[in-house]
Short mmCIF file of C-alpha atoms and ligand atoms in Angstrom, two decimals:
data_model
loop_
_atom_site.label_atom_id
_atom_site.label_comp_id
_atom_site.label_asym_id
_atom_site.label_seq_id
_atom_site.Cartn_x
_atom_site.Cartn_y
_atom_site.Cartn_z
CA MET T 1026 -41.76 -14.45 -11.64
CA GLY T 1027 -44.04 -15.92 -8.55
CA THR T 1028 -41.59 -16.13 -5.77
CA SER T 1029 -41.33 -20.34 -5.38
CA SER T 1030 -38.90 -20.12 -8.80
CA ARG T 1031 -37.18 -16.62 -7.51
CA ASP T 1032 -36.31 -18.64 -4.43
CA ARG T 1033 -35.09 -21.47 -6.85
CA ARG T 1034 -33.19 -18.30 -9.03
CA ILE T 1035 -31.05 -17.22 -5.58
CA ALA T 1036 -30.97 -21.50 -4.42
CA GLU T 1037 -29.61 -21.21 -8.50
CA ILE T 1038 -27.21 -17.90 -8.44
CA MET T 1039 -25.91 -19.47 -5.06
CA ALA T 1040 -25.01 -22.56 -5.64
CA LYS T 1041 -22.80 -20.52 -9.01
CA LEU T 1042 -21.11 -18.11 -6.81
CA ILE T 1043 -20.12 -20.87 -4.29
CA LYS T 1044 -17.99 -23.01 -6.53
CA LEU T 1045 -16.62 -19.68 -8.41
CA TYR T 1046 -15.52 -18.78 -4.72
CA LYS T 1047 -14.03 -22.29 -4.24
CA GLU T 1048 -12.27 -21.47 -7.43
CA THR T 1049 -10.98 -18.44 -6.81
CA PRO T 1050 -7.75 -18.31 -4.93
CA LYS T 1051 -7.16 -17.18 -1.14
CA HIS T 1052 -4.61 -15.69 0.45
CA TRP T 1053 -4.88 -17.89 3.67
CA GLU T 1054 -4.18 -21.02 1.04
CA GLY T 1055 -0.71 -19.94 0.75
CA GLY T 1056 0.01 -19.51 -2.77
CA ILE T 1057 -0.69 -16.19 -2.82
CA LEU T 1058 2.42 -14.58 -2.40
CA GLY T 1059 3.10 -11.36 -4.55
CA SER T 1060 0.26 -9.31 -3.83
CA MET T 1061 0.09 -6.34 -0.95
CA THR T 1062 -3.14 -7.43 -0.78
CA THR T 1063 -4.49 -9.57 2.62
CA THR T 1064 -6.98 -11.01 4.28
CA PRO T 1065 -9.28 -9.16 5.98
CA HIS T 1066 -9.61 -9.61 9.74
CA PRO T 1067 -12.91 -10.52 11.32
CA ILE T 1068 -13.38 -7.64 13.32
CA ALA T 1069 -13.00 -4.91 9.84
CA VAL T 1070 -15.65 -7.65 7.78
CA TYR T 1071 -17.83 -7.19 10.80
CA ALA T 1072 -17.52 -2.95 10.52
CA TYR T 1073 -16.58 -3.46 7.40
CA LEU T 1074 -20.65 -5.22 6.93
CA LEU T 1075 -22.53 -3.36 9.20
CA PHE T 1076 -22.42 -0.18 7.22
CA ILE T 1077 -22.33 -1.33 4.07
CA HIS T 1078 -25.09 0.91 2.94
CA THR T 1079 -23.53 4.45 4.59
CA ASN T 1080 -22.30 6.64 2.48
CA TYR T 1081 -19.16 8.23 3.26
CA SER T 1082 -20.09 10.97 1.78
CA ASP T 1083 -23.34 12.00 3.22
CA LYS T 1084 -22.31 12.83 6.92
CA ILE T 1085 -25.05 14.00 7.92
CA VAL T 1086 -27.33 11.09 7.36
CA PHE T 1087 -24.91 8.65 8.86
CA PRO T 1088 -23.46 10.56 11.43
CA THR T 1089 -21.49 8.33 12.72
CA LEU T 1090 -19.55 8.71 9.59
CA LYS T 1091 -18.18 11.65 11.05
CA TYR T 1092 -16.95 10.60 14.55
CA PHE T 1093 -15.00 7.38 13.06
CA GLU T 1094 -13.71 9.58 10.92
CA GLU T 1095 -12.54 12.77 12.90
CA GLU T 1096 -11.44 9.71 16.27
CA LEU T 1097 -9.19 7.25 13.91
CA ILE T 1098 -8.10 10.90 12.03
CA SER T 1099 -6.66 11.99 15.05
CA ASP T 1100 -4.82 9.04 16.77
CA LEU T 1101 -3.21 8.25 13.43
CA ASN T 1102 -2.28 11.60 13.85
CA LYS T 1103 -1.71 11.47 18.03
CA TYR T 1104 2.06 8.90 15.95
CA TYR T 1105 2.28 10.35 12.64
CA GLY T 1106 2.19 14.03 13.82
CA GLY T 1107 -0.58 15.06 10.83
CA LEU T 1108 -3.26 17.70 11.74
CA THR T 1109 -6.26 16.45 8.98
CA GLY T 1110 -6.63 13.79 6.43
CA LEU T 1111 -9.56 11.35 5.07
CA LEU T 1112 -10.14 7.68 4.22
CA THR T 1113 -9.79 7.55 0.76
CA SER T 1114 -10.02 3.68 -2.09
CA GLY T 1115 -6.40 3.10 -1.88
CA GLY T 1116 -3.08 4.47 -2.74
CA THR T 1117 -3.39 5.61 -5.85
CA GLU T 1118 -6.79 7.65 -5.26
CA SER T 1119 -4.58 8.97 -1.84
CA ASN T 1120 -1.64 9.54 -4.25
CA PHE T 1121 -4.12 11.35 -6.66
CA LEU T 1122 -5.87 14.22 -3.98
CA ALA T 1123 -2.59 14.38 -2.65
CA LEU T 1124 -0.97 15.79 -5.81
CA LEU T 1125 -4.43 17.89 -6.64
CA ALA T 1126 -3.94 19.49 -2.57
CA GLY T 1127 -0.20 20.41 -4.30
CA ARG T 1128 -1.59 21.61 -6.91
CA LYS T 1129 -3.87 24.00 -5.88
CA THR T 1130 -1.85 26.12 -2.72
CA ALA T 1131 1.38 26.59 -5.91
CA ARG T 1132 -0.86 27.09 -8.91
CA ASP T 1133 2.91 30.15 -8.90
CA ARG T 1134 4.66 26.56 -9.71
CA ASN T 1135 5.95 24.60 -12.57
CA ASN T 1136 2.91 22.20 -14.17
CA ILE T 1137 5.75 19.44 -12.67
CA VAL T 1138 6.08 16.48 -10.32
CA VAL T 1139 9.92 15.75 -9.58
CA ALA T 1140 10.06 11.35 -7.92
CA PRO T 1141 12.64 9.23 -8.13
CA ASP T 1142 11.87 6.61 -10.41
CA THR T 1143 10.95 4.26 -7.76
CA ALA T 1144 7.73 5.98 -7.14
CA HIS T 1145 4.88 4.01 -7.85
CA VAL T 1146 2.73 4.18 -11.61
CA SER T 1147 -0.18 5.73 -10.10
CA ILE T 1148 1.78 8.90 -9.65
CA ASP T 1149 1.43 8.91 -13.05
CA LYS T 1150 -2.06 8.01 -13.61
CA ALA T 1151 -2.35 10.96 -11.51
CA CYS T 1152 -0.76 13.25 -13.90
CA ASP T 1153 -2.09 11.75 -16.98
CA ILE T 1154 -5.47 13.04 -15.78
CA MET T 1155 -4.64 16.21 -14.15
CA GLY T 1156 -2.60 17.18 -16.67
CA CYS T 1157 0.42 17.51 -15.53
CA ARG T 1158 4.31 16.43 -15.99
CA VAL T 1159 6.17 13.74 -13.92
CA ILE T 1160 10.35 13.98 -13.52
CA ARG T 1161 11.93 10.84 -12.56
CA VAL T 1162 15.18 10.89 -10.66
CA GLU T 1163 17.54 8.46 -11.27
CA THR T 1164 18.31 6.44 -7.99
CA GLY T 1165 19.86 3.28 -9.24
CA ASN T 1166 17.57 1.44 -6.86
CA LYS T 1167 17.93 2.91 -3.76
CA PRO T 1168 17.10 5.79 -2.05
CA VAL T 1169 16.90 8.76 -3.46
CA ASP T 1170 19.99 10.93 -2.95
CA PRO T 1171 18.11 14.62 -0.98
CA GLY T 1172 21.43 16.22 -2.76
CA LYS T 1173 20.07 15.31 -6.55
CA LEU T 1174 16.60 16.12 -5.43
CA GLU T 1175 17.91 19.07 -4.75
CA GLU T 1176 19.15 19.91 -7.70
CA TYR T 1177 16.25 18.80 -9.46
CA ILE T 1178 12.95 20.84 -7.70
CA ARG T 1179 15.42 23.83 -7.65
CA ARG T 1180 15.74 23.07 -11.59
CA TYR T 1181 12.25 22.62 -12.96
CA LYS T 1182 10.03 23.70 -9.49
CA PRO T 1183 7.53 21.38 -9.11
CA PHE T 1184 4.38 21.93 -8.12
CA ALA T 1185 5.37 19.02 -5.80
CA VAL T 1186 7.79 15.99 -4.51
CA VAL T 1187 6.75 12.59 -3.57
CA ILE T 1188 8.89 10.55 -2.03
CA THR T 1189 7.77 6.85 -1.06
CA ALA T 1190 8.46 5.16 2.54
CA GLY T 1191 8.49 1.02 0.85
CA THR T 1192 8.60 0.82 -2.51
CA THR T 1193 6.80 -1.41 -4.43
CA GLU T 1194 9.69 -3.22 -6.43
CA ARG T 1195 12.32 -3.40 -4.02
CA GLY T 1196 10.65 -1.96 -0.22
CA LEU T 1197 13.08 1.41 0.06
CA VAL T 1198 12.39 3.78 2.28
CA ASP T 1199 13.12 7.27 0.66
CA PRO T 1200 15.20 9.75 3.62
CA VAL T 1201 11.87 11.79 4.89
CA LYS T 1202 13.73 13.73 7.27
CA PRO T 1203 16.18 15.19 5.50
CA VAL T 1204 13.17 15.60 1.56
CA ALA T 1205 11.84 17.55 4.67
CA ASP T 1206 14.23 20.19 5.50
CA ILE T 1207 14.56 20.23 1.53
CA ALA T 1208 11.00 20.98 0.46
CA LEU T 1209 10.21 23.27 3.93
CA ASP T 1210 14.32 25.60 2.34
CA THR T 1211 12.70 25.91 -1.31
CA ASN T 1212 8.79 26.29 -0.11
CA THR T 1213 7.85 22.84 -2.17
CA TYR T 1214 5.03 20.35 -1.15
CA LEU T 1215 5.82 17.36 0.09
CA HIS T 1216 3.63 14.12 -0.37
CA VAL T 1217 5.16 11.19 1.12
CA ASP T 1218 3.66 7.84 -0.12
CA ALA T 1219 4.52 5.72 2.15
CA ALA T 1220 0.29 2.27 1.16
CA TYR T 1221 2.29 0.12 1.73
CA GLY T 1222 4.99 0.97 4.08
CA GLY T 1223 2.86 2.65 6.18
CA LEU T 1224 1.86 0.79 9.33
CA LEU T 1225 5.55 -0.83 9.04
CA ILE T 1226 8.07 1.45 9.20
CA PRO T 1227 7.98 3.14 12.49
CA HIS T 1228 8.07 -0.08 14.15
CA LEU T 1229 11.14 -1.30 12.33
CA TYR T 1230 12.81 1.95 12.86
CA ARG T 1231 13.12 2.06 16.25
CA ASN T 1232 13.24 -1.95 16.55
CA GLY T 1233 16.63 -1.18 14.64
CA TYR T 1234 15.97 -1.96 10.88
CA LEU T 1235 15.96 1.24 9.64
CA GLU T 1236 17.81 4.21 9.21
CA HIS T 1237 14.59 6.72 8.76
CA ASP T 1238 12.01 7.37 10.17
CA LEU T 1239 8.69 7.55 8.77
CA LYS T 1240 6.31 11.27 10.59
CA PHE T 1241 5.04 14.40 9.36
CA TYR T 1242 8.60 15.88 10.29
CA GLU T 1243 8.28 19.79 9.25
CA GLY T 1244 8.12 20.42 5.38
CA VAL T 1245 6.56 16.84 4.84
CA SER T 1246 2.77 17.93 3.86
CA SER T 1247 1.25 15.00 3.06
CA ILE T 1248 1.59 11.55 3.92
CA SER T 1249 -0.67 8.68 2.70
CA ILE T 1250 -0.61 5.02 4.11
CA ASP T 1251 -2.92 1.77 2.98
CA PHE T 1252 -5.04 0.06 5.05
CA HIS T 1253 -5.74 -3.05 2.67
CA LYS T 1254 -2.10 -3.74 2.86
CA ASN T 1255 -1.22 -4.54 5.54
CA GLY T 1256 -3.45 -3.54 8.53
CA MET T 1257 -5.46 -5.90 7.08
CA THR T 1258 -9.47 -4.08 6.32
CA PRO T 1259 -11.32 -5.29 3.35
CA ILE T 1260 -10.75 -3.10 0.34
CA PRO T 1261 -10.57 -0.76 -0.58
CA SER T 1262 -9.00 1.76 2.38
CA SER T 1263 -5.82 4.07 2.41
CA ILE T 1264 -5.78 6.66 5.06
CA LEU T 1265 -4.76 10.05 3.31
CA LEU T 1266 -3.78 12.96 6.22
CA PHE T 1267 -2.66 16.05 5.69
CA SER T 1268 0.17 18.68 8.04
CA ASN T 1269 -2.91 21.77 7.13
CA LYS T 1270 -6.96 21.90 6.67
CA GLU T 1271 -6.45 23.95 3.52
CA TYR T 1272 -4.55 20.67 1.82
CA LYS T 1273 -7.62 18.63 3.17
CA ARG T 1274 -10.26 21.34 1.39
CA ASN T 1275 -8.50 21.54 -1.57
CA VAL T 1276 -10.03 17.99 -2.28
CA CYS T 1277 -13.44 18.87 -1.47
CA TYR T 1278 -16.36 20.23 -3.12
CA LYS T 1279 -19.17 21.55 -3.04
CA VAL T 1280 -21.75 19.62 -4.30
CA SER T 1281 -25.28 21.64 -3.62
CA TYR T 1282 -28.10 18.78 -4.08
CA MET T 1283 -26.38 17.23 -1.09
CA LEU T 1284 -27.79 18.10 3.33
CA SER T 1285 -23.68 17.64 3.84
CA GLY T 1286 -23.45 20.06 1.36
CA GLU T 1287 -19.62 18.83 0.05
CA THR T 1288 -18.23 15.48 -1.29
CA CYS T 1289 -13.99 14.69 -0.49
CA GLY T 1290 -12.60 13.10 -2.80
CA LEU T 1291 -12.72 11.35 -6.31
CA LEU T 1292 -15.26 9.25 -5.74
CA GLY T 1293 -18.33 10.37 -4.92
CA THR T 1294 -20.60 7.97 -2.72
CA ARG T 1295 -18.20 6.83 -1.47
CA PRO T 1296 -17.64 3.19 0.99
CA GLY T 1297 -19.17 4.33 5.10
CA GLY T 1298 -18.13 -0.01 5.10
CA ALA T 1299 -14.32 0.60 4.80
CA LEU T 1300 -14.11 3.53 6.85
CA ALA T 1301 -16.03 1.64 9.78
CA ALA T 1302 -14.06 -1.41 9.23
CA THR T 1303 -10.10 1.12 9.74
CA TRP T 1304 -11.38 2.53 12.21
CA ALA T 1305 -12.57 -1.00 13.67
CA ILE T 1306 -9.22 -2.58 12.50
CA TRP T 1307 -7.32 0.51 14.26
CA LYS T 1308 -9.36 -0.19 18.12
CA TYR T 1309 -7.86 -4.09 17.86
CA MET T 1310 -4.91 -3.24 17.02
CA GLY T 1311 -3.97 -0.34 18.09
CA TRP T 1312 0.25 0.48 17.99
CA GLU T 1313 1.17 -1.25 19.81
CA GLY T 1314 -0.97 -4.66 17.44
CA PHE T 1315 0.42 -3.24 14.59
CA ARG T 1316 4.72 -3.00 16.36
CA GLU T 1317 4.20 -7.12 17.52
CA LEU T 1318 2.89 -7.48 13.59
CA SER T 1319 5.04 -5.24 11.61
CA LEU T 1320 7.78 -7.05 14.24
CA ASN T 1321 6.74 -10.93 13.02
CA MET T 1322 6.72 -9.97 9.56
CA MET T 1323 10.10 -9.08 9.44
CA LYS T 1324 11.89 -11.75 11.32
CA LEU T 1325 9.71 -14.01 8.77
CA ALA T 1326 10.98 -11.99 5.37
CA ILE T 1327 14.49 -12.39 7.02
CA TYR T 1328 14.27 -16.04 7.27
CA LEU T 1329 12.46 -16.99 4.03
CA TYR T 1330 15.76 -14.35 2.03
CA GLU T 1331 17.92 -16.69 4.35
CA ARG T 1332 15.99 -20.43 3.56
CA LEU T 1333 16.49 -18.53 -0.39
CA ASN T 1334 20.60 -17.63 -0.30
CA LYS T 1335 21.55 -21.82 0.51
CA ILE T 1336 19.23 -22.63 -2.49
CA LYS T 1337 22.27 -23.50 -5.44
CA GLY T 1338 21.67 -20.52 -8.16
CA ILE T 1339 19.65 -18.64 -6.24
CA ILE T 1340 19.86 -14.70 -5.40
CA ALA T 1341 17.68 -13.58 -2.49
CA TYR T 1342 18.01 -9.86 -1.76
CA LYS T 1343 18.05 -8.13 1.61
CA PRO T 1344 15.06 -7.48 2.93
CA ILE T 1345 14.97 -3.83 3.92
CA LEU T 1346 10.98 -4.38 4.69
CA PRO T 1347 9.58 -7.24 4.17
CA ILE T 1348 9.45 -7.54 0.81
CA ILE T 1349 12.18 -9.89 -0.98
CA PRO T 1350 13.31 -10.23 -4.86
CA PHE T 1351 15.09 -13.14 -5.58
CA THR T 1352 16.41 -14.04 -9.12
CA HIS T 1353 18.58 -17.31 -10.33
CA VAL T 1354 21.82 -16.93 -11.88
CA ASN T 1355 20.49 -19.14 -14.65
CA ILE T 1356 17.30 -19.09 -15.01
CA SER T 1357 14.99 -16.32 -16.06
CA TYR T 1358 12.60 -15.03 -13.64
CA GLU T 1359 9.50 -14.96 -16.07
CA ILE T 1360 10.25 -18.29 -16.86
CA LEU T 1361 10.76 -19.44 -12.94
CA LEU T 1362 7.41 -17.38 -12.91
CA LYS T 1363 5.63 -19.49 -15.59
CA GLU T 1364 6.14 -22.49 -14.09
CA LEU T 1365 5.68 -20.86 -10.24
CA LEU T 1366 2.39 -20.35 -12.05
CA LYS T 1367 1.51 -23.39 -13.20
CA ARG T 1368 2.16 -24.93 -9.15
CA LYS T 1369 -0.32 -21.73 -7.92
CA TYR T 1370 2.15 -19.52 -6.78
CA TYR T 1371 1.18 -16.34 -7.43
CA LEU T 1372 4.27 -14.15 -7.10
CA TYR T 1373 4.63 -10.74 -8.71
CA LYS T 1374 7.67 -9.17 -10.78
CA SER T 1375 10.55 -6.90 -9.89
CA PRO T 1376 11.35 -5.54 -13.29
CA SER T 1377 14.02 -3.07 -11.61
CA LEU T 1378 15.58 -5.72 -10.81
CA LYS T 1379 14.47 -8.68 -13.54
CA ALA T 1380 13.81 -10.34 -10.27
CA LEU T 1381 10.42 -11.88 -8.16
CA ARG T 1382 9.54 -10.21 -5.73
CA ILE T 1383 7.53 -12.28 -2.23
CA VAL T 1384 6.04 -10.35 -0.16
CA ILE T 1385 5.67 -11.10 3.62
CA MET T 1386 1.45 -10.72 4.01
CA PRO T 1387 -0.52 -10.46 8.18
CA HIS T 1388 -1.76 -13.91 6.50
CA THR T 1389 1.45 -15.59 5.58
CA ARG T 1390 2.83 -18.13 7.86
CA LYS T 1391 6.24 -20.22 8.15
CA LYS T 1392 4.21 -23.53 6.82
CA HIS T 1393 3.75 -21.58 3.16
CA LEU T 1394 7.15 -20.54 3.12
CA ASP T 1395 8.30 -23.44 3.41
CA GLU T 1396 5.87 -24.97 1.39
CA PHE T 1397 7.40 -22.40 -1.35
CA LEU T 1398 10.55 -23.47 -1.09
CA GLU T 1399 9.77 -26.97 -1.90
CA THR T 1400 8.17 -26.47 -4.49
CA LEU T 1401 10.28 -23.90 -5.87
CA GLU T 1402 13.68 -26.64 -5.43
CA GLU T 1403 11.51 -29.80 -6.98
CA ILE T 1404 11.04 -26.81 -10.18
CA LEU T 1405 15.48 -26.13 -9.89
CA GLU T 1406 16.12 -29.88 -10.23
CA LYS T 1407 14.01 -30.36 -13.19
CA SER T 1408 15.22 -27.22 -14.57
CA ILE T 1409 19.10 -28.35 -14.41
CA GLU T 1410 17.74 -32.56 -15.64
CA LYS T 1411 16.24 -31.25 -18.68
CA LYS T 1412 19.88 -29.72 -19.35
N1 PLP D 891 2.26 3.49 -3.82
C1 PLP D 891 3.06 2.39 -3.07
C2 PLP D 891 4.21 2.38 -2.80
C3 PLP D 891 1.95 1.08 -3.18
O1 PLP D 891 3.14 0.03 -3.63
C4 PLP D 891 0.60 0.59 -4.42
C5 PLP D 891 0.65 -0.82 -5.17
O2 PLP D 891 0.94 -1.15 -4.34
C6 PLP D 891 0.13 2.09 -4.29
C7 PLP D 891 0.48 3.27 -4.13
C8 PLP D 891 -1.60 1.50 -5.34
O3 PLP D 891 -2.42 0.95 -4.25
P1 PLP D 891 -3.46 0.77 -4.52
O4 PLP D 891 -3.10 -0.63 -5.38
O5 PLP D 891 -4.09 0.26 -3.23
O6 PLP D 891 -4.39 1.95 -5.33
#
């Protein structure tokens, strides 16, 4: 292929990419209201692109990544109280690694994980791969009852317990401190999945919105916090913090052919750009920046909740975190979902509540919510006219 035909090929591919990009929904347009993803922040994108060539598994060739990791993890642990940690590709990998660390620590325990029925599906996925069994504790869509959880722990002697600080469908916060006490008492590995709520809960707790805080109380072994959710980093970036260096060693493997001699986590070659992006957003936002963001998001969630409940037939659930499930007394949520999709509104489902779910994310603005409410009212009026 000559230079001019190569140039032409590039121009054609770019034109096609731009066309496809234009057809792809963007968060800032306001229609993506159910996903826990957001527009990555420019400083995170900048850092990601600068370090896009780097492999996080190779901190000898790319020592800057060691610097990013050490500074970021130690900064976060000043607030959350852990000892060590690493960046992973997402909440799923973090949950998987937490269970792996727990499994290797408690060889004498049963090959069982105990988790409330509200825990994320990635726990089942991890156990499917690791060959363990998940025993679910019924919650009736409430934060788990520590007494009931303790009964299960004593009966099944699991190698790990997982609770959630910010459940996917409702934003419930399981009581971390009481469960940590039980974990300590029964010598059980406790993982707190804070993939969604990790950056919000400490601030919402301190401002009176929540009953329970999130941190490494004695008895907590690991906490996962996704930055590609409320942290505004490009996908894939989640942080997994451990209370103990041995737990981290349990998720690292020797790799003799590499200069670093080891890789940690499920992936081999890992995105160094995601680590740079997470470091950069943390430097930019810091604890104070995330405090402000969390409070603003919660205010918007309450605004939406109040507006939704003023619409005839709509029942909205009071937000615990900035997640608002809602339903209609006569119209099924599946039908409502389809009608909204036709109008380019992308909501998710809370099947356990038979409801739709809106998640206020860092990009969400009041104007997006007002436009959405107008569309919802139009749909409801039309369906009433049909009847
Ligand atoms: N844990 C919780 C509580 C979640 O809400 C999610 C995703 O929404 C996950 C884990 C999985 O995270 P990821 O999709 O980044 O793997």
